[in-house]
PDB file of C-alpha atoms in Angstrom:
ATOM      1  CA  UNK A   1     -12.384   2.921   5.095  1.00 88.00           C
ATOM      2  CA  UNK A   2     -13.982   2.413   1.678  1.00 92.00           C
ATOM      3  CA  UNK A   3     -10.834   1.078  -0.407  1.00 95.00           C
ATOM      4  CA  UNK A   4      -8.387  -2.238   0.441  1.00 98.00           C
ATOM      5  CA  UNK A   5      -4.567  -2.211  -1.255  1.00 98.00           C
ATOM      6  CA  UNK A   6      -2.036  -4.651  -0.581  1.00 99.00           C
ATOM      7  CA  UNK A   7       1.429  -3.886  -0.924  1.00 99.00           C
ATOM      8  CA  UNK A   8       4.025  -6.893  -1.907  1.00 99.00           C
ATOM      9  CA  UNK A   9       8.010  -7.090  -1.049  1.00 98.00           C
ATOM     10  CA  UNK A  10       9.686 -10.078  -2.938  1.00 98.00           C
ATOM     11  CA  UNK A  11      12.630 -11.863  -0.389  1.00 97.00           C
ATOM     12  CA  UNK A  12      14.308 -14.585  -1.798  1.00 96.00           C
ATOM     13  CA  UNK A  13      12.599 -17.040   0.879  1.00 97.00           C
ATOM     14  CA  UNK A  14       9.699 -15.002   2.058  1.00 97.00           C
ATOM     15  CA  UNK A  15       6.899 -12.775   0.512  1.00 98.00           C
ATOM     16  CA  UNK A  16       5.683  -9.929   3.245  1.00 98.00           C
ATOM     17  CA  UNK A  17       2.750  -8.326   2.308  1.00 99.00           C
ATOM     18  CA  UNK A  18       0.464  -5.204   4.185  1.00 98.00           C
ATOM     19  CA  UNK A  19      -3.347  -4.882   4.047  1.00 98.00           C
ATOM     20  CA  UNK A  20      -4.153  -0.879   4.129  1.00 98.00           C
ATOM     21  CA  UNK A  21      -7.572   0.250   4.228  1.00 96.00           C
ATOM     22  CA  UNK A  22      -8.306   4.007   2.607  1.00 96.00           C
ATOM     23  CA  UNK A  23     -10.799   6.600   3.041  1.00 93.00           C
ATOM     24  CA  UNK A  24     -11.231  10.255   2.263  1.00 92.00           C
ATOM     25  CA  UNK A  25      -8.254  12.447   2.690  1.00 93.00           C
ATOM     26  CA  UNK A  26      -5.731   9.544   1.801  1.00 95.00           C
ATOM     27  CA  UNK A  27      -6.075   8.715   5.850  1.00 94.00           C
ATOM     28  CA  UNK A  28      -5.211   5.212   6.145  1.00 96.00           C
ATOM     29  CA  UNK A  29      -5.782   1.692   8.490  1.00 95.00           C
ATOM     30  CA  UNK A  30      -3.227  -0.894   8.549  1.00 97.00           C
ATOM     31  CA  UNK A  31      -5.600  -4.028   8.380  1.00 96.00           C
ATOM     32  CA  UNK A  32      -3.091  -6.789   8.714  1.00 97.00           C
ATOM     33  CA  UNK A  33       0.709  -7.441   8.182  1.00 98.00           C
ATOM     34  CA  UNK A  34       2.071 -11.172   6.983  1.00 98.00           C
ATOM     35  CA  UNK A  35       5.200 -12.701   6.475  1.00 98.00           C
ATOM     36  CA  UNK A  36       4.470 -16.152   4.138  1.00 98.00           C
ATOM     37  CA  UNK A  37       8.296 -18.406   4.363  1.00 98.00           C
ATOM     38  CA  UNK A  38       9.080 -20.334   0.963  1.00 97.00           C
ATOM     39  CA  UNK A  39      11.199 -19.959  -2.060  1.00 97.00           C
ATOM     40  CA  UNK A  40       9.366 -17.022  -4.313  1.00 97.00           C
ATOM     41  CA  UNK A  41      11.304 -18.421  -7.617  1.00 96.00           C
ATOM     42  CA  UNK A  42       8.273 -21.803  -6.692  1.00 96.00           C
ATOM     43  CA  UNK A  43       4.923 -20.582  -8.390  1.00 95.00           C
ATOM     44  CA  UNK A  44       3.480 -24.140  -7.007  1.00 92.00           C
ATOM     45  CA  UNK A  45       1.748 -25.437  -4.167  1.00 89.00           C
ATOM     46  CA  UNK A  46       5.222 -26.031  -2.327  1.00 89.00           C
ATOM     47  CA  UNK A  47       5.724 -22.125  -2.869  1.00 93.00           C
ATOM     48  CA  UNK A  48       4.637 -18.991  -0.840  1.00 97.00           C
ATOM     49  CA  UNK A  49       2.821 -17.625  -4.176  1.00 98.00           C
ATOM     50  CA  UNK A  50      -0.251 -20.023  -3.640  1.00 97.00           C
ATOM     51  CA  UNK A  51      -1.302 -18.299  -0.110  1.00 97.00           C
ATOM     52  CA  UNK A  52      -0.569 -14.646  -1.454  1.00 98.00           C
ATOM     53  CA  UNK A  53      -2.791 -15.754  -4.444  1.00 97.00           C
ATOM     54  CA  UNK A  54      -5.610 -17.241  -2.188  1.00 96.00           C
ATOM     55  CA  UNK A  55      -5.752 -13.805  -0.053  1.00 97.00           C
ATOM     56  CA  UNK A  56      -6.424 -12.097  -3.119  1.00 98.00           C
ATOM     57  CA  UNK A  57      -9.058 -14.092  -4.570  1.00 96.00           C
ATOM     58  CA  UNK A  58     -10.912 -15.341  -1.705  1.00 94.00           C
ATOM     59  CA  UNK A  59     -10.065 -13.518   1.892  1.00 95.00           C
ATOM     60  CA  UNK A  60     -12.802 -10.718   2.895  1.00 93.00           C
ATOM     61  CA  UNK A  61     -12.620  -8.457   5.592  1.00 92.00           C
ATOM     62  CA  UNK A  62     -16.207  -7.656   7.162  1.00 87.00           C
ATOM     63  CA  UNK A  63     -16.299  -3.904   7.419  1.00 85.00           C
ATOM     64  CA  UNK A  64     -18.158  -3.108  11.279  1.00 77.00           C
ATOM     65  CA  UNK A  65     -21.021  -0.822   9.489  1.00 77.00           C
ATOM     66  CA  UNK A  66     -23.950  -3.116   7.378  1.00 72.00           C
ATOM     67  CA  UNK A  67     -21.290  -6.417   7.867  1.00 77.00           C
ATOM     68  CA  UNK A  68     -20.100  -5.684   4.862  1.00 86.00           C
ATOM     69  CA  UNK A  69     -17.374  -8.298   3.021  1.00 89.00           C
ATOM     70  CA  UNK A  70     -14.588  -6.086   1.549  1.00 93.00           C
ATOM     71  CA  UNK A  71     -11.869  -7.378  -0.566  1.00 95.00           C
ATOM     72  CA  UNK A  72      -8.218  -6.222  -2.048  1.00 97.00           C
ATOM     73  CA  UNK A  73      -8.948  -3.798  -5.180  1.00 97.00           C
ATOM     74  CA  UNK A  74      -5.491  -3.714  -6.107  1.00 98.00           C
ATOM     75  CA  UNK A  75      -2.265  -5.540  -4.620  1.00 99.00           C
ATOM     76  CA  UNK A  76       0.952  -3.677  -6.123  1.00 99.00           C
ATOM     77  CA  UNK A  77       4.146  -6.373  -6.250  1.00 99.00           C
ATOM     78  CA  UNK A  78       7.771  -5.865  -6.698  1.00 98.00           C
ATOM     79  CA  UNK A  79       9.530  -6.975  -9.428  1.00 97.00           C
ATOM     80  CA  UNK A  80      12.559  -5.714  -8.674  1.00 93.00           C
ATOM     81  CA  UNK A  81      13.830  -9.533  -7.168  1.00 90.00           C
ATOM     82  CA  UNK A  82      12.067 -12.087  -8.765  1.00 94.00           C
ATOM     83  CA  UNK A  83      11.075 -10.327 -12.020  1.00 95.00           C
ATOM     84  CA  UNK A  84       9.701 -13.008 -14.426  1.00 94.00           C
ATOM     85  CA  UNK A  85       7.927 -15.115 -11.613  1.00 96.00           C
ATOM     86  CA  UNK A  86       6.072 -11.920 -10.504  1.00 97.00           C
ATOM     87  CA  UNK A  87       5.252 -11.346 -14.221  1.00 95.00           C
ATOM     88  CA  UNK A  88       3.513 -14.739 -14.363  1.00 94.00           C
ATOM     89  CA  UNK A  89       1.981 -14.143 -11.261  1.00 96.00           C
ATOM     90  CA  UNK A  90       0.409 -11.093 -12.037  1.00 96.00           C
ATOM     91  CA  UNK A  91      -0.467 -12.590 -15.237  1.00 93.00           C
ATOM     92  CA  UNK A  92      -3.037 -14.626 -13.854  1.00 93.00           C
ATOM     93  CA  UNK A  93      -5.388 -11.676 -12.693  1.00 94.00           C
ATOM     94  CA  UNK A  94      -7.320  -9.203 -14.587  1.00 89.00           C
ATOM     95  CA  UNK A  95      -5.311  -6.331 -15.004  1.00 84.00           C
ATOM     96  CA  UNK A  96      -5.270  -3.764 -13.112  1.00 91.00           C
ATOM     97  CA  UNK A  97      -6.225  -5.859  -9.860  1.00 95.00           C
ATOM     98  CA  UNK A  98      -2.689  -7.299  -9.448  1.00 98.00           C
ATOM     99  CA  UNK A  99      -0.126  -5.222 -10.783  1.00 97.00           C
ATOM    100  CA  UNK A 100       4.305  -5.468 -10.932  1.00 98.00           C
ATOM    101  CA  UNK A 101       5.748  -2.551  -9.695  1.00 98.00           C
ATOM    102  CA  UNK A 102       9.374  -1.085  -9.617  1.00 97.00           C
ATOM    103  CA  UNK A 103      10.582   1.255  -7.721  1.00 95.00           C
ATOM    104  CA  UNK A 104      12.537   4.593  -9.402  1.00 94.00           C
ATOM    105  CA  UNK A 105      13.885   6.389  -7.692  1.00 90.00           C
ATOM    106  CA  UNK A 106      13.977   9.858  -9.093  1.00 87.00           C
ATOM    107  CA  UNK A 107      10.696   9.273 -10.183  1.00 92.00           C
ATOM    108  CA  UNK A 108       8.783  12.434 -10.006  1.00 91.00           C
ATOM    109  CA  UNK A 109       4.950  11.329 -10.136  1.00 94.00           C
ATOM    110  CA  UNK A 110       4.044   8.924  -7.561  1.00 95.00           C
ATOM    111  CA  UNK A 111       3.084   6.070 -10.066  1.00 96.00           C
ATOM    112  CA  UNK A 112       4.304   6.241 -14.018  1.00 96.00           C
ATOM    113  CA  UNK A 113       2.428   5.430 -17.338  1.00 94.00           C
ATOM    114  CA  UNK A 114       2.293   1.600 -17.231  1.00 94.00           C
ATOM    115  CA  UNK A 115       4.363  -0.411 -19.971  1.00 93.00           C
ATOM    116  CA  UNK A 116       3.468  -3.862 -21.597  1.00 90.00           C
ATOM    117  CA  UNK A 117       6.068  -6.241 -20.245  1.00 89.00           C
ATOM    118  CA  UNK A 118       4.324  -9.198 -22.342  1.00 81.00           C
ATOM    119  CA  UNK A 119       6.108  -9.707 -25.869  1.00 72.00           C
ATOM    120  CA  UNK A 120       4.935 -11.912 -29.071  1.00 66.00           C
ATOM    121  CA  UNK A 121       6.373 -14.543 -30.820  1.00 62.00           C
ATOM    122  CA  UNK A 122       7.774 -11.833 -32.993  1.00 68.00           C
ATOM    123  CA  UNK A 123       9.267  -9.497 -30.044  1.00 69.00           C
ATOM    124  CA  UNK A 124       6.080  -7.090 -30.154  1.00 73.00           C
ATOM    125  CA  UNK A 125       4.708  -5.748 -27.349  1.00 73.00           C
ATOM    126  CA  UNK A 126       1.397  -7.020 -26.269  1.00 73.00           C
ATOM    127  CA  UNK A 127      -0.362  -4.375 -25.006  1.00 68.00           C
ATOM    128  CA  UNK A 128      -3.693  -6.763 -23.387  1.00 72.00           C
ATOM    129  CA  UNK A 129      -0.722  -8.395 -21.165  1.00 82.00           C
ATOM    130  CA  UNK A 130       1.152  -7.496 -17.952  1.00 91.00           C
ATOM    131  CA  UNK A 131       1.350  -3.887 -17.590  1.00 93.00           C
ATOM    132  CA  UNK A 132       4.606  -2.965 -15.237  1.00 96.00           C
ATOM    133  CA  UNK A 133       4.318   0.478 -13.175  1.00 97.00           C
ATOM    134  CA  UNK A 134       6.738   2.249 -11.936  1.00 97.00           C
ATOM    135  CA  UNK A 135       6.455   4.058  -8.916  1.00 97.00           C
ATOM    136  CA  UNK A 136       8.451   7.067  -7.468  1.00 97.00           C
ATOM    137  CA  UNK A 137       9.922   5.569  -4.215  1.00 96.00           C
ATOM    138  CA  UNK A 138      11.137   9.043  -2.878  1.00 96.00           C
ATOM    139  CA  UNK A 139       8.311  10.466  -3.399  1.00 96.00           C
ATOM    140  CA  UNK A 140       6.405   7.538  -1.741  1.00 97.00           C
ATOM    141  CA  UNK A 141       9.167   7.555   1.310  1.00 97.00           C
ATOM    142  CA  UNK A 142       8.902  11.065   1.630  1.00 96.00           C
ATOM    143  CA  UNK A 143       4.393  11.204   2.138  1.00 97.00           C
ATOM    144  CA  UNK A 144       4.620   7.979   3.937  1.00 97.00           C
ATOM    145  CA  UNK A 145       7.426   9.783   6.533  1.00 97.00           C
ATOM    146  CA  UNK A 146       5.177  13.259   6.466  1.00 96.00           C
ATOM    147  CA  UNK A 147       2.125  11.549   7.522  1.00 97.00           C
ATOM    148  CA  UNK A 148       3.797   9.537  10.263  1.00 96.00           C
ATOM    149  CA  UNK A 149       4.561  13.392  11.617  1.00 95.00           C
ATOM    150  CA  UNK A 150       0.892  14.318  12.164  1.00 94.00           C
ATOM    151  CA  UNK A 151       0.309  15.505  15.287  1.00 89.00           C
ATOM    152  CA  UNK A 152      -2.919  14.038  17.272  1.00 81.00           C
ATOM    153  CA  UNK A 153      -5.714  17.147  17.438  1.00 77.00           C
ATOM    154  CA  UNK A 154      -6.022  18.301  21.287  1.00 75.00           C
ATOM    155  CA  UNK A 155      -9.488  19.003  22.517  1.00 72.00           C
ATOM    156  CA  UNK A 156      -8.490  22.544  22.368  1.00 72.00           C
ATOM    157  CA  UNK A 157      -7.648  23.012  18.918  1.00 69.00           C
ATOM    158  CA  UNK A 158     -10.783  21.320  18.168  1.00 69.00           C
ATOM    159  CA  UNK A 159      -9.840  20.117  14.877  1.00 74.00           C
ATOM    160  CA  UNK A 160     -10.662  16.854  13.229  1.00 83.00           C
ATOM    161  CA  UNK A 161      -8.435  13.927  12.078  1.00 87.00           C
ATOM    162  CA  UNK A 162      -6.029  15.335   9.440  1.00 91.00           C
ATOM    163  CA  UNK A 163      -5.728  14.038   5.692  1.00 93.00           C
ATOM    164  CA  UNK A 164      -2.883  11.413   5.465  1.00 95.00           C
ATOM    165  CA  UNK A 165      -3.353  10.555   8.802  1.00 95.00           C
ATOM    166  CA  UNK A 166      -2.479   6.685   9.256  1.00 96.00           C
ATOM    167  CA  UNK A 167      -3.801   4.417  12.315  1.00 94.00           C
ATOM    168  CA  UNK A 168      -2.318   0.906  13.324  1.00 96.00           C
ATOM    169  CA  UNK A 169      -3.353  -1.936  15.213  1.00 95.00           C
ATOM    170  CA  UNK A 170      -0.694  -3.480  17.628  1.00 93.00           C
ATOM    171  CA  UNK A 171       1.594  -4.469  15.656  1.00 96.00           C
ATOM    172  CA  UNK A 172       5.288  -5.037  18.010  1.00 95.00           C
ATOM    173  CA  UNK A 173       8.205  -3.258  17.750  1.00 96.00           C
ATOM    174  CA  UNK A 174      10.382  -5.021  14.505  1.00 96.00           C
ATOM    175  CA  UNK A 175       7.354  -3.425  12.398  1.00 97.00           C
ATOM    176  CA  UNK A 176       7.758  -0.011  13.351  1.00 97.00           C
ATOM    177  CA  UNK A 177      11.808   0.146  13.071  1.00 97.00           C
ATOM    178  CA  UNK A 178      11.218  -1.314   9.997  1.00 97.00           C
ATOM    179  CA  UNK A 179       8.352   1.331   8.712  1.00 98.00           C
ATOM    180  CA  UNK A 180      11.016   4.242  10.161  1.00 97.00           C
ATOM    181  CA  UNK A 181      14.121   2.324   8.476  1.00 97.00           C
ATOM    182  CA  UNK A 182      15.045   4.642   6.605  1.00 96.00           C
ATOM    183  CA  UNK A 183      16.165   8.734   6.515  1.00 94.00           C
ATOM    184  CA  UNK A 184      16.796  11.625   3.872  1.00 92.00           C
ATOM    185  CA  UNK A 185      20.343  13.000   4.472  1.00 93.00           C
ATOM    186  CA  UNK A 186      22.009  15.853   2.636  1.00 89.00           C
ATOM    187  CA  UNK A 187      25.569  15.653   0.914  1.00 87.00           C
ATOM    188  CA  UNK A 188      27.211  17.310  -2.216  1.00 87.00           C
ATOM    189  CA  UNK A 189      28.609  15.967  -5.316  1.00 84.00           C
ATOM    190  CA  UNK A 190      31.848  16.157  -7.306  1.00 85.00           C
ATOM    191  CA  UNK A 191      30.636  19.224  -8.930  1.00 85.00           C
ATOM    192  CA  UNK A 192      29.413  20.826  -5.476  1.00 83.00           C
ATOM    193  CA  UNK A 193      25.913  20.906  -5.782  1.00 87.00           C
ATOM    194  CA  UNK A 194      23.115  19.748  -2.429  1.00 88.00           C
ATOM    195  CA  UNK A 195      22.206  16.318  -3.385  1.00 86.00           C
ATOM    196  CA  UNK A 196      19.969  13.942  -1.412  1.00 86.00           C
ATOM    197  CA  UNK A 197      19.246   9.902  -1.171  1.00 89.00           C
ATOM    198  CA  UNK A 198      17.840   7.743   1.444  1.00 93.00           C
ATOM    199  CA  UNK A 199      20.147   6.112   3.716  1.00 93.00           C
ATOM    200  CA  UNK A 200      18.533   2.805   5.906  1.00 93.00           C
ATOM    201  CA  UNK A 201      18.843   3.133  10.030  1.00 93.00           C
ATOM    202  CA  UNK A 202      17.582  -0.118  10.604  1.00 92.00           C
ATOM    203  CA  UNK A 203      18.566  -3.446   8.790  1.00 90.00           C
ATOM    204  CA  UNK A 204      15.269  -4.369   7.283  1.00 94.00           C
ATOM    205  CA  UNK A 205      12.911  -2.090   5.508  1.00 96.00           C
ATOM    206  CA  UNK A 206      10.492  -4.185   4.297  1.00 98.00           C
ATOM    207  CA  UNK A 207       7.348  -2.725   6.106  1.00 98.00           C
ATOM    208  CA  UNK A 208       8.534   0.631   4.847  1.00 98.00           C
ATOM    209  CA  UNK A 209       8.446  -1.195   1.424  1.00 98.00           C
ATOM    210  CA  UNK A 210       5.319  -2.474   1.490  1.00 98.00           C
ATOM    211  CA  UNK A 211       3.500   0.397   2.820  1.00 98.00           C
ATOM    212  CA  UNK A 212       5.045   2.558  -0.125  1.00 98.00           C
ATOM    213  CA  UNK A 213       3.425  -0.164  -2.490  1.00 98.00           C
ATOM    214  CA  UNK A 214       0.137  -0.632  -0.894  1.00 99.00           C
ATOM    215  CA  UNK A 215      -0.181   3.460  -1.430  1.00 98.00           C
ATOM    216  CA  UNK A 216       0.845   3.099  -5.142  1.00 98.00           C
ATOM    217  CA  UNK A 217      -2.035   0.699  -5.554  1.00 98.00           C
ATOM    218  CA  UNK A 218      -4.055   2.855  -4.057  1.00 98.00           C
ATOM    219  CA  UNK A 219      -2.550   5.750  -6.267  1.00 98.00           C
ATOM    220  CA  UNK A 220      -3.421   2.962  -9.448  1.00 97.00           C
ATOM    221  CA  UNK A 221      -6.935   3.297  -8.525  1.00 96.00           C
ATOM    222  CA  UNK A 222      -6.986   6.754  -8.437  1.00 96.00           C
ATOM    223  CA  UNK A 223      -7.448   7.906  -4.999  1.00 96.00           C
ATOM    224  CA  UNK A 224      -5.123  11.146  -5.718  1.00 95.00           C
ATOM    225  CA  UNK A 225      -8.233  12.218  -8.424  1.00 95.00           C
ATOM    226  CA  UNK A 226     -11.037  11.337  -5.800  1.00 94.00           C
ATOM    227  CA  UNK A 227     -13.202  14.253  -4.364  1.00 91.00           C
ATOM    228  CA  UNK A 228     -15.612  13.843  -0.993  1.00 90.00           C
ATOM    229  CA  UNK A 229     -18.163  12.997  -3.879  1.00 92.00           C
ATOM    230  CA  UNK A 230     -16.541   9.899  -4.993  1.00 92.00           C
ATOM    231  CA  UNK A 231     -15.548   8.826  -1.618  1.00 92.00           C
ATOM    232  CA  UNK A 232     -19.799   9.236  -0.686  1.00 91.00           C
ATOM    233  CA  UNK A 233     -20.355   7.437  -4.079  1.00 91.00           C
ATOM    234  CA  UNK A 234     -17.915   4.382  -2.980  1.00 90.00           C
ATOM    235  CA  UNK A 235     -19.901   4.334   0.614  1.00 88.00           C
ATOM    236  CA  UNK A 236     -23.148   4.326  -0.539  1.00 88.00           C
ATOM    237  CA  UNK A 237     -22.492   1.638  -3.455  1.00 87.00           C
ATOM    238  CA  UNK A 238     -20.876  -0.340  -0.388  1.00 85.00           C
ATOM    239  CA  UNK A 239     -23.833   0.566   2.101  1.00 80.00           C
ATOM    240  CA  UNK A 240     -21.005   1.421   4.343  1.00 77.00           C
ATOM    241  CA  UNK A 241     -22.411   5.090   4.894  1.00 66.00           C
ATOM    242  CA  UNK A 242     -22.180   5.598   8.565  1.00 55.00           C
ATOM    243  CA  UNK A 243     -24.434   6.226  11.156  1.00 47.00           C
ATOM    244  CA  UNK A 244     -23.241   9.474  13.100  1.00 50.00           C
ATOM    245  CA  UNK A 245     -20.832   8.478  16.162  1.00 46.00           C
ATOM    246  CA  UNK A 246     -20.944   4.814  15.530  1.00 43.00           C
ATOM    247  CA  UNK A 247     -17.102   4.134  13.869  1.00 45.00           C
ATOM    248  CA  UNK A 248     -15.463   6.657  16.558  1.00 50.00           C
ATOM    249  CA  UNK A 249     -14.145   6.855  19.773  1.00 52.00           C
ATOM    250  CA  UNK A 250     -13.124  10.080  22.129  1.00 49.00           C
ATOM    251  CA  UNK A 251     -10.143  10.158  23.038  1.00 45.00           C
ATOM    252  CA  UNK A 252      -8.936  13.272  25.398  1.00 42.00           C
ATOM    253  CA  UNK A 253     -12.536  14.911  24.286  1.00 43.00           C
ATOM    254  CA  UNK A 254     -11.440  14.517  20.204  1.00 44.00           C
ATOM    255  CA  UNK A 255     -13.472  11.683  17.731  1.00 45.00           C
ATOM    256  CA  UNK A 256     -11.340   9.217  16.215  1.00 44.00           C
ATOM    257  CA  UNK A 257     -11.879   6.279  13.857  1.00 45.00           C
ATOM    258  CA  UNK A 258     -11.677   2.941  16.491  1.00 44.00           C
ATOM    259  CA  UNK A 259      -8.433   1.018  16.008  1.00 44.00           C
ATOM    260  CA  UNK A 260      -9.864  -2.087  15.875  1.00 46.00           C
ATOM    261  CA  UNK A 261     -11.820  -1.117  12.738  1.00 48.00           C
ATOM    262  CA  UNK A 262     -11.945  -4.598  11.192  1.00 51.00           C
ATOM    263  CA  UNK A 263     -13.118  -7.848  11.968  1.00 49.00           C
ATOM    264  CA  UNK A 264     -12.862 -11.108   9.692  1.00 45.00           C
TER     265      UNK A 264
END
């Protein structure tokens, strides 16, 4: 893992956050999942935003190789509910460290071109203000569920961990129900054409949303364009290029990254 991002889902009475580590091949490690209770319309000290602000600005996660302190590189926050509050919160950070996002169901790219949302007194858009990123909701969900379907390599296959592999700590059942809370269903419209739509099969879908937003943040950082040389450069800059067999464990004859990857 060489990059940390976070996805934040905004409800009226709480913020839910997943922190995700990313490595070469878009392999991911869920680092932490948190719920911050409070009135999300309140940006003051009584609201939940102050705690999120401290997480972004001050919290570090120590990489086991070299004991390197890593911070969040990008945090993506859903702006669909408390829109202006989210814009105000993001405005306090250098872009694109913390960005507002908006899901678009039929968008054909993971992230769209950012658009300015701040305006001057004359109504003109301020290009150095907050930028809103649209994200392809359906594409993100499809990618997450495709990754979750990947099978663990066997000793007979001799393969390594596949690109897109997701690793998780020992979260409770409610997290995984929320992560797997939607399914793609097929139907027909009035003209008889086949259509597809996502339907919720579990009441709470915040873990899925947070994972999608953290993935969108990683896309904003550019990981979809990075090759091995880019990841190697990042590892070298962080001094976390690991010696062989120091950050892996063997399960059934196959080497995996240890699930207890992070220690604060």
